[in-house]
Coordinates of C-alpha atoms in Angstrom, one line a residue:
X1 CA 142.7 -1.9 118.7
X2 CA 145.7 0.0 117.5
X3 CA 145.1 2.9 115.2
X4 CA 147.0 4.6 112.4
X5 CA 150.1 6.7 113.0
X6 CA 151.4 9.5 110.7
X7 CA 150.0 11.3 107.6
X8 CA 152.3 10.4 104.7
X9 CA 154.0 13.2 102.9
X10 CA 152.1 16.1 104.5
X11 CA 153.2 15.3 108.0
X12 CA 156.7 14.4 106.9
X13 CA 157.0 17.8 105.2
X14 CA 155.4 19.9 108.0
X15 CA 157.1 18.1 110.9
X16 CA 160.5 18.2 109.3
X17 CA 161.5 14.7 108.1
X18 CA 161.5 15.1 104.4
X19 CA 164.7 15.8 102.4
X20 CA 166.9 15.7 105.5
X21 CA 170.6 16.2 104.7
X22 CA 173.5 14.8 106.7
X23 CA 174.6 18.4 107.5
X24 CA 171.2 19.1 109.0
X25 CA 171.6 16.3 111.6
X26 CA 172.8 17.3 115.0
X27 CA 174.0 14.8 117.6
X28 CA 173.6 14.8 121.4
X29 CA 176.6 14.0 123.5
X30 CA 174.9 10.8 124.6
X31 CA 174.4 9.7 121.0
X32 CA 170.9 10.6 120.0
X33 CA 170.6 12.0 116.4
X34 CA 168.3 15.0 115.7
X35 CA 166.7 16.6 112.7
X36 CA 166.7 20.2 111.8
X37 CA 165.4 22.8 114.3
X38 CA 161.9 24.2 113.6
X39 CA 159.7 26.6 115.6
X40 CA 157.2 24.9 118.0
X41 CA 154.4 26.1 120.3
X42 CA 151.0 24.8 121.5
X43 CA 149.3 27.4 119.3
X44 CA 151.3 26.1 116.3
X45 CA 150.3 22.5 117.1
X46 CA 146.6 23.4 117.4
X47 CA 146.7 25.2 114.0
X48 CA 148.5 22.3 112.5
X49 CA 145.8 19.9 113.8
X50 CA 143.1 22.2 112.4
X51 CA 144.8 22.3 109.0
X52 CA 145.2 18.5 109.0
X53 CA 141.5 18.0 109.8
X54 CA 140.6 20.2 106.8
X55 CA 142.2 17.7 104.4
X56 CA 141.1 14.1 103.7
X57 CA 142.7 11.6 106.1
X58 CA 145.6 9.6 104.6
X59 CA 146.8 6.3 106.0
X60 CA 150.3 6.9 107.2
X61 CA 153.4 5.0 106.2
X62 CA 154.6 2.1 108.3
X63 CA 157.9 0.4 108.8
X64 CA 158.0 -2.6 106.5
X65 CA 154.9 -4.7 107.6
X66 CA 156.5 -7.9 106.4
X67 CA 159.4 -7.4 108.8
X68 CA 157.4 -5.8 111.7
X69 CA 154.9 -8.7 111.7
X70 CA 157.8 -11.0 112.5
X71 CA 158.7 -9.0 115.6
X72 CA 156.6 -11.1 117.9
X73 CA 156.3 -11.0 121.7
X74 CA 159.6 -12.7 122.3
X75 CA 161.5 -10.7 119.6
X76 CA 160.0 -7.4 120.8
X77 CA 161.1 -8.2 124.4
X78 CA 164.7 -8.4 123.3
X79 CA 164.6 -4.8 121.8
X80 CA 165.5 -2.9 125.0
X81 CA 166.3 0.8 124.7
X82 CA 169.9 1.5 125.8
X83 CA 169.7 3.9 128.7
X84 CA 172.8 5.9 127.5
X85 CA 170.7 7.1 124.6
X86 CA 167.8 8.3 126.8
X87 CA 166.5 11.8 126.1
X88 CA 167.6 14.0 129.0
X89 CA 170.1 11.4 130.2
X90 CA 172.5 14.3 130.3
X91 CA 170.7 15.8 133.3
X92 CA 169.1 18.6 131.4
X93 CA 165.8 17.4 132.8
X94 CA 165.2 15.3 136.0
X95 CA 163.0 12.8 134.1
X96 CA 164.7 10.8 131.3
X97 CA 162.7 9.6 128.4
X98 CA 163.3 6.2 126.8
X99 CA 161.6 4.8 123.6
X100 CA 159.9 1.6 122.5
X101 CA 160.3 -0.2 119.2
X102 CA 157.6 -1.1 116.7
X103 CA 156.6 -4.7 116.7
X104 CA 153.8 -7.1 115.8
X105 CA 151.4 -5.6 118.3
X106 CA 152.6 -2.0 117.9
X107 CA 153.3 -1.8 114.1
X108 CA 153.0 1.9 113.4
X109 CA 155.6 4.6 113.6
X110 CA 155.4 7.6 116.0
X111 CA 157.6 10.7 115.6
X112 CA 159.4 12.0 118.6
X113 CA 160.6 15.6 119.1
X114 CA 162.8 17.3 121.6
X115 CA 161.8 20.9 122.5
X116 CA 164.0 23.7 123.7
X117 CA 163.8 27.5 123.5
X118 CA 160.6 27.4 121.3
X119 CA 162.3 25.1 118.8
X120 CA 161.7 21.4 118.1
X121 CA 164.0 18.8 116.5
X122 CA 163.0 15.3 115.6
X123 CA 164.7 12.4 117.3
X124 CA 165.9 10.3 114.4
X125 CA 165.5 6.5 114.8
X126 CA 168.7 4.5 114.8
X127 CA 168.9 0.7 115.3
X128 CA 171.9 1.3 117.6
X129 CA 169.5 2.7 120.2
X130 CA 168.3 -0.8 121.0
X131 CA 169.8 -4.0 122.1
X132 CA 169.7 -5.9 118.9
X133 CA 171.7 -8.9 117.8
X134 CA 173.0 -9.0 114.2
X135 CA 170.5 -11.7 113.3
X136 CA 167.5 -9.9 114.9
X137 CA 164.7 -9.4 112.3
X138 CA 164.5 -5.7 113.2
X139 CA 168.0 -5.1 111.8
X140 CA 166.4 -5.3 108.4
X141 CA 164.2 -2.2 108.9
X142 CA 165.3 0.9 107.0
X143 CA 165.9 4.2 108.9
X144 CA 162.7 5.7 107.5
X145 CA 159.9 5.6 108.5
X146 CA 160.9 5.7 112.1
X147 CA 160.6 2.5 114.1
X148 CA 159.7 4.3 117.3
X149 CA 156.3 3.1 118.6
X150 CA 156.0 4.8 122.1
X151 CA 157.9 6.1 125.1
X152 CA 158.4 5.8 128.8
X153 CA 158.8 8.6 131.3
X154 CA 161.4 7.4 133.9
X155 CA 161.9 8.2 137.6
X156 CA 164.4 10.9 138.6
X157 CA 167.8 10.2 140.3
X158 CA 171.0 8.5 139.3
X159 CA 169.5 5.0 139.6
X160 CA 166.6 5.7 137.3
X161 CA 167.6 3.0 134.8
X162 CA 167.0 0.3 137.6
X163 CA 163.4 1.5 138.2
X164 CA 160.2 1.0 136.3
X165 CA 158.8 3.9 134.3
X166 CA 156.0 6.0 135.8
X167 CA 154.2 6.9 132.6
X168 CA 153.8 4.9 129.4
X169 CA 152.4 5.9 126.0
X170 CA 152.2 3.0 123.6
X171 CA 149.7 2.0 120.9
X172 CA 147.0 4.1 119.2
X173 CA 146.2 6.8 121.8
X174 CA 146.6 4.6 124.9
X175 CA 148.6 5.7 127.9
X176 CA 148.8 4.8 131.6
X177 CA 150.4 5.8 134.9
X178 CA 151.6 4.0 137.9
X179 CA 149.4 4.3 141.0
X180 CA 150.4 5.2 144.5
X181 CA 150.7 1.5 145.4
X182 CA 153.5 1.1 142.8
X183 CA 151.6 -0.8 140.2
X184 CA 150.2 -0.2 136.8
X185 CA 146.9 -1.6 135.6
X186 CA 144.1 0.0 133.6
X187 CA 144.7 2.4 130.7
X188 CA 143.4 5.7 129.4
X189 CA 143.0 6.9 125.9
X190 CA 143.2 10.3 124.1
X191 CA 139.7 9.8 122.7
X192 CA 137.1 7.1 121.9
X193 CA 135.3 7.2 118.6
X194 CA 132.1 5.2 118.1
X195 CA 132.7 2.8 121.0
X196 CA 129.9 0.2 121.0
X197 CA 127.9 2.2 118.4
X198 CA 127.0 -0.8 116.2
X199 CA 129.8 0.1 113.7
X200 CA 133.5 -0.8 113.8
X201 CA 135.2 1.3 116.5
X202 CA 137.8 3.8 115.2
X203 CA 141.1 4.1 117.0
X204 CA 142.9 7.4 116.3
X205 CA 146.6 7.5 117.0
X206 CA 149.0 9.8 118.7
X207 CA 151.2 10.3 115.7
X208 CA 153.8 12.6 117.2
X209 CA 155.1 13.7 120.6
X210 CA 157.0 16.8 121.7
X211 CA 159.0 16.6 125.0
X212 CA 159.8 19.7 127.0
X213 CA 162.7 19.6 129.6
X214 CA 161.6 20.1 133.2
X215 CA 163.4 22.4 135.7
X216 CA 165.7 20.5 138.1
X217 CA 163.4 20.9 141.1
X218 CA 160.1 20.1 139.2
X219 CA 157.8 17.2 139.9
X220 CA 156.2 17.4 136.4
X221 CA 156.8 16.6 132.8
X222 CA 155.1 18.5 129.9
X223 CA 154.5 16.5 126.7
X224 CA 152.5 17.7 123.6
X225 CA 150.9 15.2 121.2
X226 CA 149.2 15.2 117.8
X227 CA 146.2 12.9 117.3
X228 CA 145.0 11.8 113.9
X229 CA 142.4 9.4 112.6
X230 CA 139.8 9.1 109.9
X231 CA 137.1 11.2 111.7
X232 CA 139.2 13.8 113.5
X233 CA 142.6 15.4 114.4
X234 CA 143.6 17.0 117.6
X235 CA 146.3 18.7 119.7
X236 CA 147.0 17.7 123.2
X237 CA 149.0 19.0 126.2
X238 CA 149.9 16.6 129.1
X239 CA 151.4 18.1 132.3
X240 CA 152.2 15.0 134.3
X241 CA 153.0 15.2 137.9
X242 CA 154.9 12.6 139.8
X243 CA 153.1 12.6 143.2
X244 CA 152.3 9.7 145.5
X245 CA 150.9 8.3 142.3
X246 CA 150.6 10.1 139.0
X247 CA 148.3 13.1 138.3
X248 CA 147.9 14.4 134.8
X249 CA 146.5 17.8 133.7
X250 CA 145.2 17.2 130.2
X251 CA 143.8 19.7 127.7
X252 CA 142.9 19.2 124.1
X253 CA 141.3 20.7 121.0
X254 CA 139.7 18.3 118.6
X255 CA 138.8 19.1 115.0
X256 CA 136.2 16.8 113.3
X257 CA 136.4 15.8 109.7
X258 CA 133.0 14.2 109.9
X259 CA 130.1 13.6 112.4
X260 CA 130.8 11.1 115.1
X261 CA 127.8 9.0 116.3
X262 CA 129.3 8.5 119.8
X263 CA 132.4 10.3 121.0
X264 CA 134.0 9.4 124.3
X265 CA 135.8 12.1 126.2
X266 CA 138.5 11.1 128.8
X267 CA 138.0 7.3 128.1
X268 CA 139.3 4.7 130.5
X269 CA 139.8 1.1 129.6
X270 CA 140.1 -1.8 132.1
X271 CA 139.7 -5.5 132.6
X272 CA 137.0 -7.3 134.7
X273 CA 136.7 -11.0 134.5
X274 CA 135.0 -12.1 137.7
X275 CA 134.7 -11.2 141.4
X276 CA 132.8 -12.2 144.5
X277 CA 129.6 -11.0 142.7
X278 CA 129.4 -13.9 140.2
X279 CA 131.8 -16.6 138.9
X280 CA 131.2 -19.7 136.9
X281 CA 132.0 -22.9 138.8
X282 CA 135.7 -23.9 138.5
X283 CA 136.4 -21.4 135.7
X284 CA 139.6 -20.4 137.6
X285 CA 141.3 -21.2 140.8
X286 CA 141.5 -17.6 142.0
X287 CA 138.6 -15.9 143.9
X288 CA 138.7 -12.7 141.9
X289 CA 140.4 -11.5 138.7
X290 CA 140.0 -7.8 137.7
X291 CA 142.0 -4.5 137.3
X292 CA 138.9 -2.6 138.3
X293 CA 135.8 -3.7 140.2
X294 CA 133.4 -0.7 139.7
X295 CA 132.5 2.6 138.2
X296 CA 132.3 5.5 140.6
X297 CA 130.5 8.8 139.7
X298 CA 130.2 12.1 141.5
X299 CA 127.3 13.8 139.7
X300 CA 126.9 17.5 139.1
X301 CA 124.1 17.5 141.8
X302 CA 126.4 15.9 144.3
X303 CA 125.2 12.4 144.4
X304 CA 127.8 9.6 144.8
X305 CA 127.2 6.5 142.7
X306 CA 128.8 3.1 142.7
X307 CA 128.1 0.7 139.8
X308 CA 129.8 -2.7 140.3
X309 CA 131.1 -4.1 137.0
X310 CA 129.7 -7.1 135.2
X311 CA 131.2 -9.6 132.7
X312 CA 128.1 -9.9 130.5
X313 CA 127.2 -12.6 127.9
X314 CA 126.8 -9.8 125.2
X315 CA 127.9 -6.2 124.9
X316 CA 126.1 -3.9 127.3
X317 CA 126.1 -0.1 127.2
X318 CA 124.9 1.8 130.2
X319 CA 124.3 5.6 130.3
X320 CA 124.2 7.8 133.4
X321 CA 122.7 11.1 132.5
X322 CA 124.3 14.2 134.1
X323 CA 125.0 17.9 133.8
X324 CA 128.5 19.1 134.6
X325 CA 129.8 16.0 136.3
X326 CA 132.2 16.5 139.2
X327 CA 134.1 13.3 138.4
X328 CA 134.0 9.6 137.5
X329 CA 136.4 6.8 137.4
X330 CA 137.1 3.1 137.1
X331 CA 138.1 2.0 140.6
X332 CA 139.9 -0.9 142.2
X333 CA 138.3 -0.9 145.7
X334 CA 139.2 -4.4 146.9
X335 CA 142.7 -4.2 148.3
X336 CA 142.8 -7.6 150.2
X337 CA 145.4 -10.0 148.7
X338 CA 143.4 -12.9 150.1
X339 CA 140.6 -12.1 147.7
X340 CA 142.9 -12.6 144.7
X341 CA 145.7 -15.0 145.8
X342 CA 147.8 -14.0 142.8
X343 CA 151.3 -12.8 142.5
X344 CA 150.5 -10.4 139.7
X345 CA 149.2 -8.1 142.5
X346 CA 145.7 -7.2 141.4
X347 CA 145.1 -5.8 144.9
X348 CA 147.6 -3.0 144.1
X349 CA 146.3 -2.0 140.7
X350 CA 145.5 1.8 140.5
X351 CA 142.2 3.5 140.3
X352 CA 141.8 6.2 137.6
X353 CA 139.6 9.2 138.4
X354 CA 138.6 11.9 135.8
X355 CA 138.1 15.4 137.3
X356 CA 136.6 17.7 134.7
X357 CA 137.8 21.3 134.4
X358 CA 135.3 24.0 133.4
X359 CA 131.8 23.3 132.2
X360 CA 131.2 20.0 130.4
X361 CA 127.5 20.7 130.1
X362 CA 124.9 18.0 129.5
X363 CA 125.7 14.5 128.6
X364 CA 126.3 11.1 130.2
X365 CA 128.9 8.9 131.7
X366 CA 128.7 5.8 129.6
X367 CA 129.9 2.4 130.6
X368 CA 130.6 -0.4 128.0
X369 CA 130.9 -3.9 129.3
X370 CA 132.1 -6.7 126.9
X371 CA 132.1 -10.4 127.5
X372 CA 135.5 -12.0 128.2
X373 CA 136.8 -15.4 129.3
X374 CA 140.4 -14.4 130.0
X375 CA 142.2 -11.7 131.9
X376 CA 144.3 -10.7 128.9
X377 CA 141.5 -8.8 127.3
X378 CA 140.4 -5.3 128.3
X379 CA 136.6 -5.5 128.3
X380 CA 135.5 -2.4 130.2
X381 CA 135.3 1.2 128.8
X382 CA 134.1 4.3 130.6
X383 CA 134.0 7.9 129.2
X384 CA 132.0 11.1 129.0
X385 CA 129.6 11.4 126.1
X386 CA 128.4 15.0 125.4
X387 CA 124.7 15.4 124.7
X388 CA 125.2 17.8 121.8
X389 CA 125.5 16.0 118.5
X390 CA 128.7 16.5 116.5
X391 CA 129.1 17.6 112.9
X392 CA 131.9 18.0 110.4
X393 CA 134.0 21.1 111.1
X394 CA 133.3 21.2 114.8
X395 CA 136.1 22.2 117.2
X396 CA 135.8 20.6 120.6
X397 CA 137.8 21.8 123.6
X398 CA 138.0 19.9 126.9
X399 CA 140.3 19.8 129.9
X400 CA 140.5 17.5 132.9
X401 CA 142.7 16.2 135.6
X402 CA 143.4 12.5 135.6
X403 CA 144.4 10.9 138.9
X404 CA 146.2 7.5 139.0
X405 CA 145.8 6.7 142.8
X406 CA 144.5 4.1 145.1
X407 CA 141.2 5.8 145.7
X408 CA 139.1 8.8 144.7
X409 CA 141.1 12.1 145.2
X410 CA 138.0 13.6 146.9
X411 CA 136.5 10.7 148.9
X412 CA 132.9 10.9 150.0
X413 CA 132.1 11.1 153.7
X414 CA 129.3 8.6 153.1
X415 CA 129.6 4.8 153.6
X416 CA 130.7 3.1 150.5
X417 CA 129.8 -0.2 148.8
X418 CA 132.5 -2.8 149.3
X419 CA 130.9 -6.0 148.0
X420 CA 128.0 -7.2 145.9
X421 CA 127.0 -10.9 146.2
X422 CA 124.3 -12.9 144.4
X423 CA 122.8 -16.2 145.3
X424 CA 119.7 -18.3 144.9
X425 CA 116.9 -17.2 147.2
X426 CA 116.8 -20.5 149.1
X427 CA 116.0 -21.2 152.7
X428 CA 117.9 -24.3 154.0
X429 CA 115.8 -27.4 153.8
X430 CA 113.3 -25.8 151.4
X431 CA 112.9 -25.8 147.7
X432 CA 114.4 -22.8 145.8
X433 CA 111.7 -20.5 144.4
X434 CA 112.0 -20.0 140.6
X435 CA 112.7 -16.6 139.2
X436 CA 114.0 -15.2 142.5
X437 CA 117.5 -14.0 143.2
X438 CA 119.0 -13.0 146.5
X439 CA 121.3 -10.0 146.8
X440 CA 123.7 -9.1 149.6
X441 CA 125.2 -5.7 149.3
X442 CA 127.9 -4.7 151.8
X443 CA 128.6 -1.1 152.9
X444 CA 131.3 0.3 155.2
X445 CA 132.1 3.7 156.6
X446 CA 131.9 6.1 159.5
X447 CA 128.2 7.0 159.2
X448 CA 127.4 3.3 159.8
X449 CA 129.9 3.0 162.6
X450 CA 128.4 6.1 164.3
X451 CA 124.9 4.6 164.5
X452 CA 123.5 4.3 168.0
X453 CA 123.3 0.8 169.5
X454 CA 120.3 -1.2 168.3
X455 CA 119.7 1.1 165.4
X456 CA 119.8 -0.5 162.0
X457 CA 120.0 1.5 158.7
X458 CA 117.1 1.3 156.4
X459 CA 117.6 0.0 152.8
X460 CA 115.9 2.2 150.2
X461 CA 115.3 0.1 147.1
X462 CA 114.1 0.6 143.5
X463 CA 114.0 -1.6 140.4
X464 CA 112.9 -1.0 136.8
X465 CA 110.8 -4.2 137.1
X466 CA 110.1 -7.1 139.5
X467 CA 109.2 -7.2 143.2
X468 CA 111.4 -7.0 146.3
X469 CA 110.9 -9.1 149.4
X470 CA 112.7 -10.0 152.6
X471 CA 114.6 -6.7 152.6
X472 CA 116.6 -5.9 155.8
X473 CA 120.0 -4.9 157.0
X474 CA 122.3 -6.5 159.6
X475 CA 125.9 -6.0 160.8
X476 CA 128.5 -8.1 158.9
X477 CA 129.5 -10.9 161.4
X478 CA 132.9 -10.6 162.9
X479 CA 135.0 -7.7 164.2
X480 CA 133.8 -5.3 161.5
X481 CA 132.7 -2.0 163.0
X482 CA 130.8 0.2 160.6
X483 CA 130.2 -2.6 158.1
X484 CA 126.6 -3.5 157.3
X485 CA 124.9 -5.8 154.8
X486 CA 121.7 -5.0 153.0
X487 CA 119.9 -8.2 152.0
X488 CA 116.9 -8.6 149.8
X489 CA 115.3 -10.9 147.3
X490 CA 114.1 -9.9 143.8
X491 CA 111.4 -11.9 141.9
X492 CA 111.3 -11.2 138.2
X493 CA 110.0 -12.9 135.1
X494 CA 111.8 -13.2 131.8
X495 CA 115.4 -12.5 130.9
X496 CA 115.3 -8.8 130.1
X497 CA 117.8 -6.8 132.2
X498 CA 116.7 -5.1 135.5
X499 CA 118.2 -1.8 136.6
X500 CA 118.4 -1.5 140.4
X501 CA 119.1 1.2 142.9
X502 CA 119.9 1.0 146.7
X503 CA 121.1 3.3 149.4
X504 CA 121.0 3.3 153.2
X505 CA 119.5 5.9 155.4
X506 CA 118.5 6.5 159.0
X507 CA 115.5 8.8 159.3
X508 CA 116.1 11.7 156.9
X509 CA 119.9 11.2 156.9
X510 CA 121.5 9.5 153.9
X511 CA 124.2 7.2 155.2
X512 CA 125.7 5.7 152.0
X513 CA 126.5 6.3 148.4
X514 CA 124.0 5.0 145.9
X515 CA 124.5 1.4 144.6
X516 CA 123.4 0.9 141.0
X517 CA 123.3 -2.5 139.4
X518 CA 122.2 -4.0 136.1
X519 CA 120.9 -7.5 136.8
X520 CA 120.5 -9.9 134.0
X521 CA 118.2 -12.6 135.4
X522 CA 120.1 -15.9 135.8
X523 CA 122.9 -14.9 133.5

């Protein structure tokens, strides 16, 4: 899932790496070596991306694949960037930048540039930047092409080297930020090209980054990026704010070399193996394993939707039609350690929320769910897919704010779904009816807590096929004010999927967000 990196020859010449003389190399006091100074601006980057897209895509050079393929997980872990060489370690910006080395899983070079006064200089790779024994296989790599693969944005302060980074860019166009609970989890991407479209997915790369120093009192870092792949090229600007979590203002212009059957704007990628909803017997000792447990959508019309995630037996693509969505995200709602029992702290994983800027028009939030039998695989993708078909020569502009937090940045006042549970529709002492599944969907929130005594919310149900029975609500037992359970049975024939919809109301008042679910009978 890792794409290509830099256009050979063309990029080297335009970005300033070809024919570099020793006299042209400047050296930072901390030891970083730089290439010659060249003008840089966002307008220049967008024009460069447009010119790049007008030419046939060329596969970029890589550091010697025979050597890089031997930098396995253990060998890569020994390649730690020396903090004395960090960009901005001299205090010219409050957020030092450190770099990551190529390896077996990140084999492609990425160029890095430092920007100051409208000028940019390439940061030239040197093996001395990394902890590297004389017998380490990476010692055999030549200086060109660069062996940088990605970067970290570090915390401010004198003790920054002892703290984890708060933003990481590594591999294809993947990046992620730390959430407000101090943990990383799911990832974002610059773009998704033909995800789940019945043809091999394309993974464009961020091939170069430009770093702008931040003022001493700033809470933000500005980074520019060049994206390139067989179908498109693009220019990106990231303004990343270190708040209680991380908030990124992202804008981009994409230039298409060819039509794209399915393009994913603001894609998010996560992992969902199992939860309280469904789990094979004895598949794992833990009650739940997931980085995200649902897709949340705030539609253009104002409806709040919650779609619990599935681990299907085959690839499933769901589309939620909308016009000018207000936001969507892959969320981790379950924050109770007892529901995970794992020291990797799934209960602290961030939620990621996409907040569009401007008019995104008609399209759909699409959710792709892939089968997995292990927590090491990202099997969930969510993104915005514009309704307008694309064609070669198109220029697409989009901007959005990406929040890495514990919850939605603009929470709904409605009660929210907090659990979806499935079981057989059996009554103790009686035979289970065939083709019937029981659902128990739990909601919690102030509108339910505020209900008068002896007043129960009404479940409003819909399904694409099948028949409901035994539908009712009841308070969740225990000391749980404002927590109610909607219970119902669904009888359905065959194995075709069933789309379902549920919300709670009292009279004309809507009390909860809308629960959507795709049920695959007895899967």
